[in-house]
Tab-separated table of C-alpha atoms and ligand atoms in Angstrom:
chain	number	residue	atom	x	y	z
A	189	UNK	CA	-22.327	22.131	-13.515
A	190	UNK	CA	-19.278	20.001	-13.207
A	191	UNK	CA	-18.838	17.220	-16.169
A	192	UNK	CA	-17.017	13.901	-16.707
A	193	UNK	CA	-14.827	13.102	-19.725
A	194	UNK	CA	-13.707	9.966	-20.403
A	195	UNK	CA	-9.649	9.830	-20.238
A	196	UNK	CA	-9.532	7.858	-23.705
A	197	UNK	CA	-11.865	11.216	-25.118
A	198	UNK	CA	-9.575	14.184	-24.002
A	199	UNK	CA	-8.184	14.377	-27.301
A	200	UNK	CA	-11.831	14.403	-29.453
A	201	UNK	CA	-13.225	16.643	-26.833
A	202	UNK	CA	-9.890	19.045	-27.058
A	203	UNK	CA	-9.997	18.842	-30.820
A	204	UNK	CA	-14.008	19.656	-30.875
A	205	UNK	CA	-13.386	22.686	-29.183
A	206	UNK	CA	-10.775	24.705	-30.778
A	207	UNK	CA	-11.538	23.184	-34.160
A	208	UNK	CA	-11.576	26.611	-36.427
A	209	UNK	CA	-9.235	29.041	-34.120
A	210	UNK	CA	-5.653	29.291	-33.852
A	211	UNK	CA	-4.065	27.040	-31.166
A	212	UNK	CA	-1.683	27.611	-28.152
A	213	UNK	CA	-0.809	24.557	-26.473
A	214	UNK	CA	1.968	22.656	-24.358
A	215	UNK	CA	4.440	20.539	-26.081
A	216	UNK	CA	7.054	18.816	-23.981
A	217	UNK	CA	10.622	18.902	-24.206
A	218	UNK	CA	13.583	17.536	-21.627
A	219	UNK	CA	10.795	17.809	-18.801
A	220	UNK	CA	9.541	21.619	-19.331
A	221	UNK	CA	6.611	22.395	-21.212
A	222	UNK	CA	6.471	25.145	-23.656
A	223	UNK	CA	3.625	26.744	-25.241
A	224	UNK	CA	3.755	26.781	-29.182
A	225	UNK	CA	1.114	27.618	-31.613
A	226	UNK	CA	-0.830	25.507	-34.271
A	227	UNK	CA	-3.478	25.142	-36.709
A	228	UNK	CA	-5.186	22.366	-34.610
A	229	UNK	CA	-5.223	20.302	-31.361
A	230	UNK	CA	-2.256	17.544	-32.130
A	231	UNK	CA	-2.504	14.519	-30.353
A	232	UNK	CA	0.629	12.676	-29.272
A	233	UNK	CA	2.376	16.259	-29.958
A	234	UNK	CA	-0.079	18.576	-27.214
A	235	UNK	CA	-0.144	17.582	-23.955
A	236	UNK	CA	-2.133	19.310	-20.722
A	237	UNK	CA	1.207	19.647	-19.039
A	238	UNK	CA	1.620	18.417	-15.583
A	239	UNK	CA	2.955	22.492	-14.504
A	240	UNK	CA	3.467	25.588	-15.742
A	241	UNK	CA	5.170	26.211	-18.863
A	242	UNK	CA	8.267	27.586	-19.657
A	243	UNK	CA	7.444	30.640	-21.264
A	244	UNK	CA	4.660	33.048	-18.999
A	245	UNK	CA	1.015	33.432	-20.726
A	246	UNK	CA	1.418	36.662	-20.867
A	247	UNK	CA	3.155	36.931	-24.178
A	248	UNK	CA	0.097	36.538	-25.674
A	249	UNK	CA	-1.818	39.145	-24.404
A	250	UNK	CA	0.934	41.252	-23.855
A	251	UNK	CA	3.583	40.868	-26.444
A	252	UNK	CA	6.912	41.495	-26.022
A	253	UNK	CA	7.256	44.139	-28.964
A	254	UNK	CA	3.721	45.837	-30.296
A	255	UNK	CA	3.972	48.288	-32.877
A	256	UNK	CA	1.124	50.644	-32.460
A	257	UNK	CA	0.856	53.014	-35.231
A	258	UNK	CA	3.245	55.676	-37.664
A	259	UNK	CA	2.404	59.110	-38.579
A	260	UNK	CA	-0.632	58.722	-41.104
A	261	UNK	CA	-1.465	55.075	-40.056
A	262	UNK	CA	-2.838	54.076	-36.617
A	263	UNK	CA	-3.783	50.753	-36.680
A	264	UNK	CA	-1.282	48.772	-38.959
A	265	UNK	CA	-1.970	45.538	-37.697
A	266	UNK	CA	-4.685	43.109	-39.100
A	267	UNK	CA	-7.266	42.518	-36.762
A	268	UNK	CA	-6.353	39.567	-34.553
A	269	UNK	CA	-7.719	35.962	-34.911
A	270	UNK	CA	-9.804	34.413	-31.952
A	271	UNK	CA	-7.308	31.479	-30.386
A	272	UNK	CA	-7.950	28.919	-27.859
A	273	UNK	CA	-5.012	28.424	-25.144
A	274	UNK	CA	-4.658	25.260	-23.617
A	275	UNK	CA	-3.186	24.153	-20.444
A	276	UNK	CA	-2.869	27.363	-18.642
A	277	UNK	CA	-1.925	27.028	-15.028
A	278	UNK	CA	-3.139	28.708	-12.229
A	279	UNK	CA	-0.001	30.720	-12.161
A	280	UNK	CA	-0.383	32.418	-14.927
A	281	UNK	CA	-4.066	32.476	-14.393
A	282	UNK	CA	-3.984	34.502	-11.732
A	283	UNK	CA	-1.345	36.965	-13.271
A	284	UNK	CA	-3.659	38.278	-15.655
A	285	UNK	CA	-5.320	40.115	-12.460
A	286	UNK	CA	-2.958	41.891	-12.767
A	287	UNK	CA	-2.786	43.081	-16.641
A	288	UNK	CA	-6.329	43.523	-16.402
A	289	UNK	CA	-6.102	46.315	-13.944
A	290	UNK	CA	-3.083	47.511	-15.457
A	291	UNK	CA	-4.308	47.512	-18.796
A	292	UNK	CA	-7.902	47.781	-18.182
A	293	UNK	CA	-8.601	49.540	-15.363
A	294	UNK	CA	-7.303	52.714	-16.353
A	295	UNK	CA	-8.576	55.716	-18.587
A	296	UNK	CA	-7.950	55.295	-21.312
A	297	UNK	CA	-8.047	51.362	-21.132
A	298	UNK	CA	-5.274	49.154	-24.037
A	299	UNK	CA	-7.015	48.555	-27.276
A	300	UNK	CA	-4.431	45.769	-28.067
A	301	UNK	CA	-4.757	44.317	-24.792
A	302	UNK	CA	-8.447	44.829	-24.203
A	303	UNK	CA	-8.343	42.928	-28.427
A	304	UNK	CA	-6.022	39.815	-27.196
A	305	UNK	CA	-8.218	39.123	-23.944
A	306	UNK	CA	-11.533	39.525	-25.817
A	307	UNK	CA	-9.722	37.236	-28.633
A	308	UNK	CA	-8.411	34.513	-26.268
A	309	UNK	CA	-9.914	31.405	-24.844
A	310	UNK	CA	-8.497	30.060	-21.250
A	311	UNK	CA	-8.705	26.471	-21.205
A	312	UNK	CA	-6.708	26.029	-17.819
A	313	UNK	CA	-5.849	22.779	-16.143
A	314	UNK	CA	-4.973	22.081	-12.370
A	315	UNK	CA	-1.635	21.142	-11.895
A	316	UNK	CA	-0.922	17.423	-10.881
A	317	UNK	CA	3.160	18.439	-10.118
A	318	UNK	CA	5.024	21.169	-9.173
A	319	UNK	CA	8.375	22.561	-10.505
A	320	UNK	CA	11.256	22.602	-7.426
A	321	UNK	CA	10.909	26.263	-7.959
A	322	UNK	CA	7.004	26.784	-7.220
A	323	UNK	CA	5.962	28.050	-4.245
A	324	UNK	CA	1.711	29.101	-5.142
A	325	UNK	CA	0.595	28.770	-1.971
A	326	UNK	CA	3.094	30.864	0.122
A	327	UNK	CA	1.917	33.591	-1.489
A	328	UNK	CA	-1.744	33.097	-1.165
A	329	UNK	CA	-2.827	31.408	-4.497
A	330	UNK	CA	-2.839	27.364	-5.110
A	331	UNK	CA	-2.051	24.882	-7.828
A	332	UNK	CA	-5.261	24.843	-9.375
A	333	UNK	CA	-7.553	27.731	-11.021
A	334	UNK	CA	-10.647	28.852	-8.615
A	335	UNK	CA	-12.101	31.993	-11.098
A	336	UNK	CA	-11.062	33.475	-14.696
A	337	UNK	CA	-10.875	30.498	-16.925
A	338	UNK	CA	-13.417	29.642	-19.838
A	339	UNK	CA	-12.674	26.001	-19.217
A	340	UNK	CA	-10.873	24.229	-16.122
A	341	UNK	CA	-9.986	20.572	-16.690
A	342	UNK	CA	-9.125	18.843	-13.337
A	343	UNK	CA	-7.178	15.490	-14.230
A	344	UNK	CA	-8.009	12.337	-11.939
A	345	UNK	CA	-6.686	8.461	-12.348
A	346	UNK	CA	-10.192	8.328	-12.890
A	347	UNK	CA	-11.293	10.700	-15.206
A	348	UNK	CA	-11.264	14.317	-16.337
A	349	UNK	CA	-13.461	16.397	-14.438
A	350	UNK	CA	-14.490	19.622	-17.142
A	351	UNK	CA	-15.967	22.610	-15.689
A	352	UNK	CA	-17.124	25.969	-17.323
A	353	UNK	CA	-16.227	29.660	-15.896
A	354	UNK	CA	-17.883	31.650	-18.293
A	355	UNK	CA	-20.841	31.922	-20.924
A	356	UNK	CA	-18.255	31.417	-23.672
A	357	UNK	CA	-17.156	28.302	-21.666
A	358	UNK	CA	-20.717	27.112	-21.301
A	359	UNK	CA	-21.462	27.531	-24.955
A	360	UNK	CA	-17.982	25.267	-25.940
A	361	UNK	CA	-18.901	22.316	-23.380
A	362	UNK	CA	-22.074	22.459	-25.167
A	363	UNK	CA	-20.993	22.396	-28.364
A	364	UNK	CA	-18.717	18.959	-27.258
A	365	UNK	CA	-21.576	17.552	-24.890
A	366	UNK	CA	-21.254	14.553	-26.383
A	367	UNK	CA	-18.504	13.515	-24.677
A	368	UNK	CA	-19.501	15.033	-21.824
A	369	UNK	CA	-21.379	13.036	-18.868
A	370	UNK	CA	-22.583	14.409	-15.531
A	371	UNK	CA	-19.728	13.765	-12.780
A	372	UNK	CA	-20.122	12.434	-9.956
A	373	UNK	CA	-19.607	12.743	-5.958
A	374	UNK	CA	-16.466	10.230	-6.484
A	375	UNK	CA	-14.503	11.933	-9.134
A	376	UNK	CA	-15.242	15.521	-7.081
A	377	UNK	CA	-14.104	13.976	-3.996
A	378	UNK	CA	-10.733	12.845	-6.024
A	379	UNK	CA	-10.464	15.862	-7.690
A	380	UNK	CA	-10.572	17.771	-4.026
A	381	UNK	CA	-8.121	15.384	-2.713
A	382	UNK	CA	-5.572	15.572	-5.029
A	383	UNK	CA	-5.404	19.736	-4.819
A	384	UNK	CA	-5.167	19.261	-1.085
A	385	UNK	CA	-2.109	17.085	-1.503
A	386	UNK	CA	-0.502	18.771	-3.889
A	387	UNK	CA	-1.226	22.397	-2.398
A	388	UNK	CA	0.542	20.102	0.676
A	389	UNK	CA	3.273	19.417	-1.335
A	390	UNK	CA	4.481	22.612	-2.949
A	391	UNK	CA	3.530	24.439	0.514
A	392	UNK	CA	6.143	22.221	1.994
A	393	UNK	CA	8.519	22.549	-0.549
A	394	UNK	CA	8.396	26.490	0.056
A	395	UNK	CA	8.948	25.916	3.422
A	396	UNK	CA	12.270	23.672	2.579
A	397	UNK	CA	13.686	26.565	0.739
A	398	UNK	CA	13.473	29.123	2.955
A	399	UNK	CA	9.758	30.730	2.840
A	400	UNK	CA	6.800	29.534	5.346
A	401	UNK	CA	3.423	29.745	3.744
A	402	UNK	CA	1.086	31.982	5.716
A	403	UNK	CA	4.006	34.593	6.796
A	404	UNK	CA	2.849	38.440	5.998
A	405	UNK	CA	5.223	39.588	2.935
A	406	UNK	CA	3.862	42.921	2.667
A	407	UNK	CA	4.737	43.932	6.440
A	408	UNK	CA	7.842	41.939	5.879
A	409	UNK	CA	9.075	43.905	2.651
A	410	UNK	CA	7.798	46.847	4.173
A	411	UNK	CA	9.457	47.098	7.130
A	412	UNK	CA	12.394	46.178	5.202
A	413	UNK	CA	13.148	49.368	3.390
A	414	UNK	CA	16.610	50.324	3.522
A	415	UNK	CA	17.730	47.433	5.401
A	416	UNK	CA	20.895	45.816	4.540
A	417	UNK	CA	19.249	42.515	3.235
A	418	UNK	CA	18.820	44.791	-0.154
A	419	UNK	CA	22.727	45.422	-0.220
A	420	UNK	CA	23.507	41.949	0.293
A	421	UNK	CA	21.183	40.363	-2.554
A	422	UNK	CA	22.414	43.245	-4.676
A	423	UNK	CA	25.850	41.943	-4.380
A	424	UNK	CA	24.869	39.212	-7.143
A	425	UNK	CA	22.604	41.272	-9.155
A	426	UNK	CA	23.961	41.822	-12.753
A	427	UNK	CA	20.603	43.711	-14.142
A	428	UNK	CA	20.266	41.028	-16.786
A	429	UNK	CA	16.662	42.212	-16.349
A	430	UNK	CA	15.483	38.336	-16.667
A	431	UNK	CA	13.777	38.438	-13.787
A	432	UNK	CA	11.214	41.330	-14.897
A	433	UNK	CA	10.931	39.693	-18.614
A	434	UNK	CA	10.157	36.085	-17.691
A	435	UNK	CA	8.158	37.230	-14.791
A	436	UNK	CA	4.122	36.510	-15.348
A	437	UNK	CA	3.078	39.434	-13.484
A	438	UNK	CA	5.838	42.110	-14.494
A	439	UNK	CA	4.000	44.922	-17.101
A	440	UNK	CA	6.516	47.675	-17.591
A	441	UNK	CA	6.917	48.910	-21.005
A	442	UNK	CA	8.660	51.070	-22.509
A	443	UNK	CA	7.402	53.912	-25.732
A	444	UNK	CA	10.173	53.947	-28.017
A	445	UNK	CA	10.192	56.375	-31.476
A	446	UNK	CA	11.697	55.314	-34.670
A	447	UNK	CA	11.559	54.857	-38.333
A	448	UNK	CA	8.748	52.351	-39.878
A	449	UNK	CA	9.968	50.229	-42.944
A	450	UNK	CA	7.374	52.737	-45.051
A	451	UNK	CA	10.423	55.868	-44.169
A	452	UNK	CA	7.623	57.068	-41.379
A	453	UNK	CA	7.965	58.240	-37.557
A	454	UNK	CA	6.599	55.414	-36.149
A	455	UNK	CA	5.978	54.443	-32.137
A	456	UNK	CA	6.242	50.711	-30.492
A	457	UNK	CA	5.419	49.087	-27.099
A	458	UNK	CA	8.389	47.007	-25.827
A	459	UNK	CA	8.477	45.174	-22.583
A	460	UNK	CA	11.747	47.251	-20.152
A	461	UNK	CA	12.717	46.145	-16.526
A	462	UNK	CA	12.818	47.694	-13.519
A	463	UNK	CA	15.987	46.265	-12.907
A	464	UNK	CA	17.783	48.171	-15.615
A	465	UNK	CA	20.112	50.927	-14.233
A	466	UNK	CA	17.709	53.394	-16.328
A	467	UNK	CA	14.390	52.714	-16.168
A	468	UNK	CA	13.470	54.953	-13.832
A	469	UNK	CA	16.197	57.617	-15.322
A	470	UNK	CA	14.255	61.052	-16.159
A	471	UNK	CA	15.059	63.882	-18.463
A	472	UNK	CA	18.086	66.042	-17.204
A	473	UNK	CA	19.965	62.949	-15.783
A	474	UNK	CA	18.096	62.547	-12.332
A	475	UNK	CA	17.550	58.974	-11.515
A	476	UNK	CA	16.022	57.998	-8.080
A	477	UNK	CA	17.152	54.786	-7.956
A	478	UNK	CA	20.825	55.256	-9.124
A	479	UNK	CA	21.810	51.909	-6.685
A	480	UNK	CA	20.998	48.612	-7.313
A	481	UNK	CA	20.109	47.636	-4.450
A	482	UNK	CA	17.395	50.629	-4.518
A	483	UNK	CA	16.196	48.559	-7.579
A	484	UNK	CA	16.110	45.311	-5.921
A	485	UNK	CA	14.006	46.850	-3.088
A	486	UNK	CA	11.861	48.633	-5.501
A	487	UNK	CA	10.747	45.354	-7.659
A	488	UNK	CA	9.877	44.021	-4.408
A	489	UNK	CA	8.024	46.684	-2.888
A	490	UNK	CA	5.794	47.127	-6.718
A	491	UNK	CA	5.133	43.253	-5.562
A	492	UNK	CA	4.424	42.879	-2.070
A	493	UNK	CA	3.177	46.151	-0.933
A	494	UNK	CA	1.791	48.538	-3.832
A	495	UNK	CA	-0.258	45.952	-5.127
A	496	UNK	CA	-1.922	44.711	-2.154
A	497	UNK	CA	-2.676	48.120	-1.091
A	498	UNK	CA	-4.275	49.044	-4.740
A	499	UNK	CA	-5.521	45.934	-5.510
A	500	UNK	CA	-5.605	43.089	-2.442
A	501	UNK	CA	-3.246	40.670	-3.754
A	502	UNK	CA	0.493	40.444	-4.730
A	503	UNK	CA	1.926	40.927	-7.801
A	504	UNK	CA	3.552	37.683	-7.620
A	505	UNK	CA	2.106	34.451	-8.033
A	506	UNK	CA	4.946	31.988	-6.964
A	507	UNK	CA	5.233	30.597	-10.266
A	508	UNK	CA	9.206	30.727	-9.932
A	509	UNK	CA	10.452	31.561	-12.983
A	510	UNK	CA	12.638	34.497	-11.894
A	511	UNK	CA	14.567	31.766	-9.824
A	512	UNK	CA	15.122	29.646	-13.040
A	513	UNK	CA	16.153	32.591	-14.815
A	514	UNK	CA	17.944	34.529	-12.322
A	515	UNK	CA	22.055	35.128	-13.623
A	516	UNK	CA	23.143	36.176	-10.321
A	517	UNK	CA	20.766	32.763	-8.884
A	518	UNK	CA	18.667	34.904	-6.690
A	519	UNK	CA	15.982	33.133	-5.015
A	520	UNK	CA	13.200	35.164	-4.596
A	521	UNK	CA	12.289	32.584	-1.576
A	522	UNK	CA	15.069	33.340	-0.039
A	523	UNK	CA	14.869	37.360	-0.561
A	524	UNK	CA	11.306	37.058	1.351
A	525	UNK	CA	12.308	34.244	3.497
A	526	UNK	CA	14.835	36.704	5.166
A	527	UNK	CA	12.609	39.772	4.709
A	528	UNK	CA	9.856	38.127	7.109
A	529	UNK	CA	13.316	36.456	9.678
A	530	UNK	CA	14.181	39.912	10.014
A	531	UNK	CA	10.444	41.318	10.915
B	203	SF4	S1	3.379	27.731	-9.163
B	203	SF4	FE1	1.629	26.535	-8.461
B	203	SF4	S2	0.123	26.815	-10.126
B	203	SF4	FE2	2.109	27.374	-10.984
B	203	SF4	S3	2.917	25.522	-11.933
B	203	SF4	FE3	3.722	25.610	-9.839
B	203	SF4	S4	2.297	24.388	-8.633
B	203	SF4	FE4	1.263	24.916	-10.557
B	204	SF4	S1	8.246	37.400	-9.048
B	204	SF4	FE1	9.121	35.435	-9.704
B	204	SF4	S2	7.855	33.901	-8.694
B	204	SF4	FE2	6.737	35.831	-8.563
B	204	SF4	S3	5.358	35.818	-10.346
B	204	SF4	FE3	7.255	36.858	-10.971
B	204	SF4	S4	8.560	35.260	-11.871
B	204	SF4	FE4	6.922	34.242	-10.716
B	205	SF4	S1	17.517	38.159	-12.996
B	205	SF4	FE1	18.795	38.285	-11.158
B	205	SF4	S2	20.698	39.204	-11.893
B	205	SF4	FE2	19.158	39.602	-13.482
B	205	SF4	S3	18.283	41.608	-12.923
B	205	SF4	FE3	16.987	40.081	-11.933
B	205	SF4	S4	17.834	39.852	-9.845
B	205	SF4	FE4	19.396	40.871	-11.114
């Protein structure tokens, strides 16, 4: 069932909801959002955000450092509050895909990461703007979340329009319902029309910077193994690594050994890239992809071919991040835009 909310409520009906967990939410700052924590809902300090935020979702269900255990003591950690995140774009929505069959999908599955989904709320938002950098819909997603929310909130001039995605998302609306009216026709038609513009929008916006939406990437990136496109974009690649950390999608990790503050041998999760020159370095010295531009093509390949063959969609949402981040100001539009010219 789809509800109304009355602009002048969203701040009751935010507060009634995550009243009692900890809370992630968008503050903004010199026109980027970022996503901070707090006690409580803040009016005038949260806002939905109009597009992504600066900093990817998954930090928080995949954190950047995780210490999992030291000899005599397995579970150090105190068992995690429940939190409510609020804002989440599509973006990094649909990014979680791919944790979840990272993480998940696999035997044995990630107790931390199975204990941060379970303890996290989704209350996602459609976008009403796009960054310069986005480009959703050239790689087969849009600027508003279809599946894997608890609560979507669709902003209209005329209203909110507040709709549930799962039985914990059902049981919140409830538990606010009295701000909650049924919606109608009008607002859905609204609602509809502004995703169709802005999917419009940042569609065309790819296309302006170099990548058409509806062009195959996987037989583009494919057929571009060992082509020279690889050497060139490696010319400016100084494997800062930004592009896997800020990435929403990237999961590489790394197992590193050490000494716990209790003097024990203890063992943490740390987030590596695939663009450092050793990631993929083994014991004895061997590394199979000693060139960068072997590296390059390999981060690309993980996204545009590997994962649609395991799991039918890319590993990249077009959320555009790398190209903020990006030292050597490598535009991953451009990378593809030329992979598919050269097809
Ligand atoms: S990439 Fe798409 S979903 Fe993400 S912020 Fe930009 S427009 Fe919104
Ligand atoms: S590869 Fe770049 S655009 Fe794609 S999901 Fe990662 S950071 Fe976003
Ligand atoms: S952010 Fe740019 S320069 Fe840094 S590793 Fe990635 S591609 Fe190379």
């Amino acid at each position: 069932m789809m509800y109304k909310l009355d602009i002048t409520r969203l701040d009751d009906f935010l507060s009634a909801i995550s009243t009692g967990r900890d809370v992630f939410a968008l503050e903004e700052s010199a026109g980027q959002y970022h996503l901070t924590r707090a006690d409580s809902w803040q009016p005038g300090r949260h806002t939905l955000g109009a597009f992504r935020q600066v900093e990817p979702l998954k930090t928080l269900v995949f954190r950047p450092r995780e210490f999992l255990g030291e000899i005599g003591r397995s579970r150090p950690e105190a068992v995690m509050p429940e939190r409510i995140v609020i804002g989440v774009k599509n973006c990094d929505l649909s990014a979680l895909k791919i944790h979840d069959h990272v993480f998940l999908n696999t035997e044995p599955a990630d107790p931390l990461y199975r204990e941060a989904r379970e303890k996290t709320i989704i209350i996602s938002c459609d976008c009403s703007a796009a960054r310069e950098v986005c480009f959703c819909p050239a790689v087969g997603e849009q600027p508003y979340p279809k599946a894997g929310f608890d609560i979507n909130i669709s902003p209209t001039e005329h209203g909110y329009l507040v709709e549930a995605g799962s039985a914990r998302g059902r049981q919140l609306l409830e538990k606010a319902g009295k701000f909650l009216a049924a919606a109608d026709d009008a607002l859905l038609k609204e609602r509809d029309r502004n995703r169709r513009e802005l999917t419009r929008k940042v569609c065309a916006q790819a296309e302006q910077n170099g990548l058409a939406c509806g062009a195959d990437l996987r037989r583009a990136v494919e057929k571009s193994q060992g082509g020279k496109i690889w050497d060139d974009f490696a010319l400016d690649c100084v494997e800062c690594g930004a592009c896997n950390l800020i990435c929403c999608t990237c999961h590489c990790f790394l197992l590193a050994d050490g000494e716990s503050k209790n003097k024990a041998f203890a063992r943490v999760k740390q987030w590596d890239a695939c663009l450092y020159k050793n990631f993929a370095a083994v014991a004895g010295g061997a590394n199979p992809r000693r060139h960068r531009a072997e590296r390059l093509y390999n981060r690309f390949e993980k996204k545009f071919s590997f994962f649609p063959e395991i799991l039918g969609i890319y590993a990249c949402d077009g959320c555009g991040r790398c190209v903020e981040a990006c030292t050597g100001k490598i535009d991953i539009r451009k990378v593809l835009g030329r992979a598919v010219h050269e097809l």
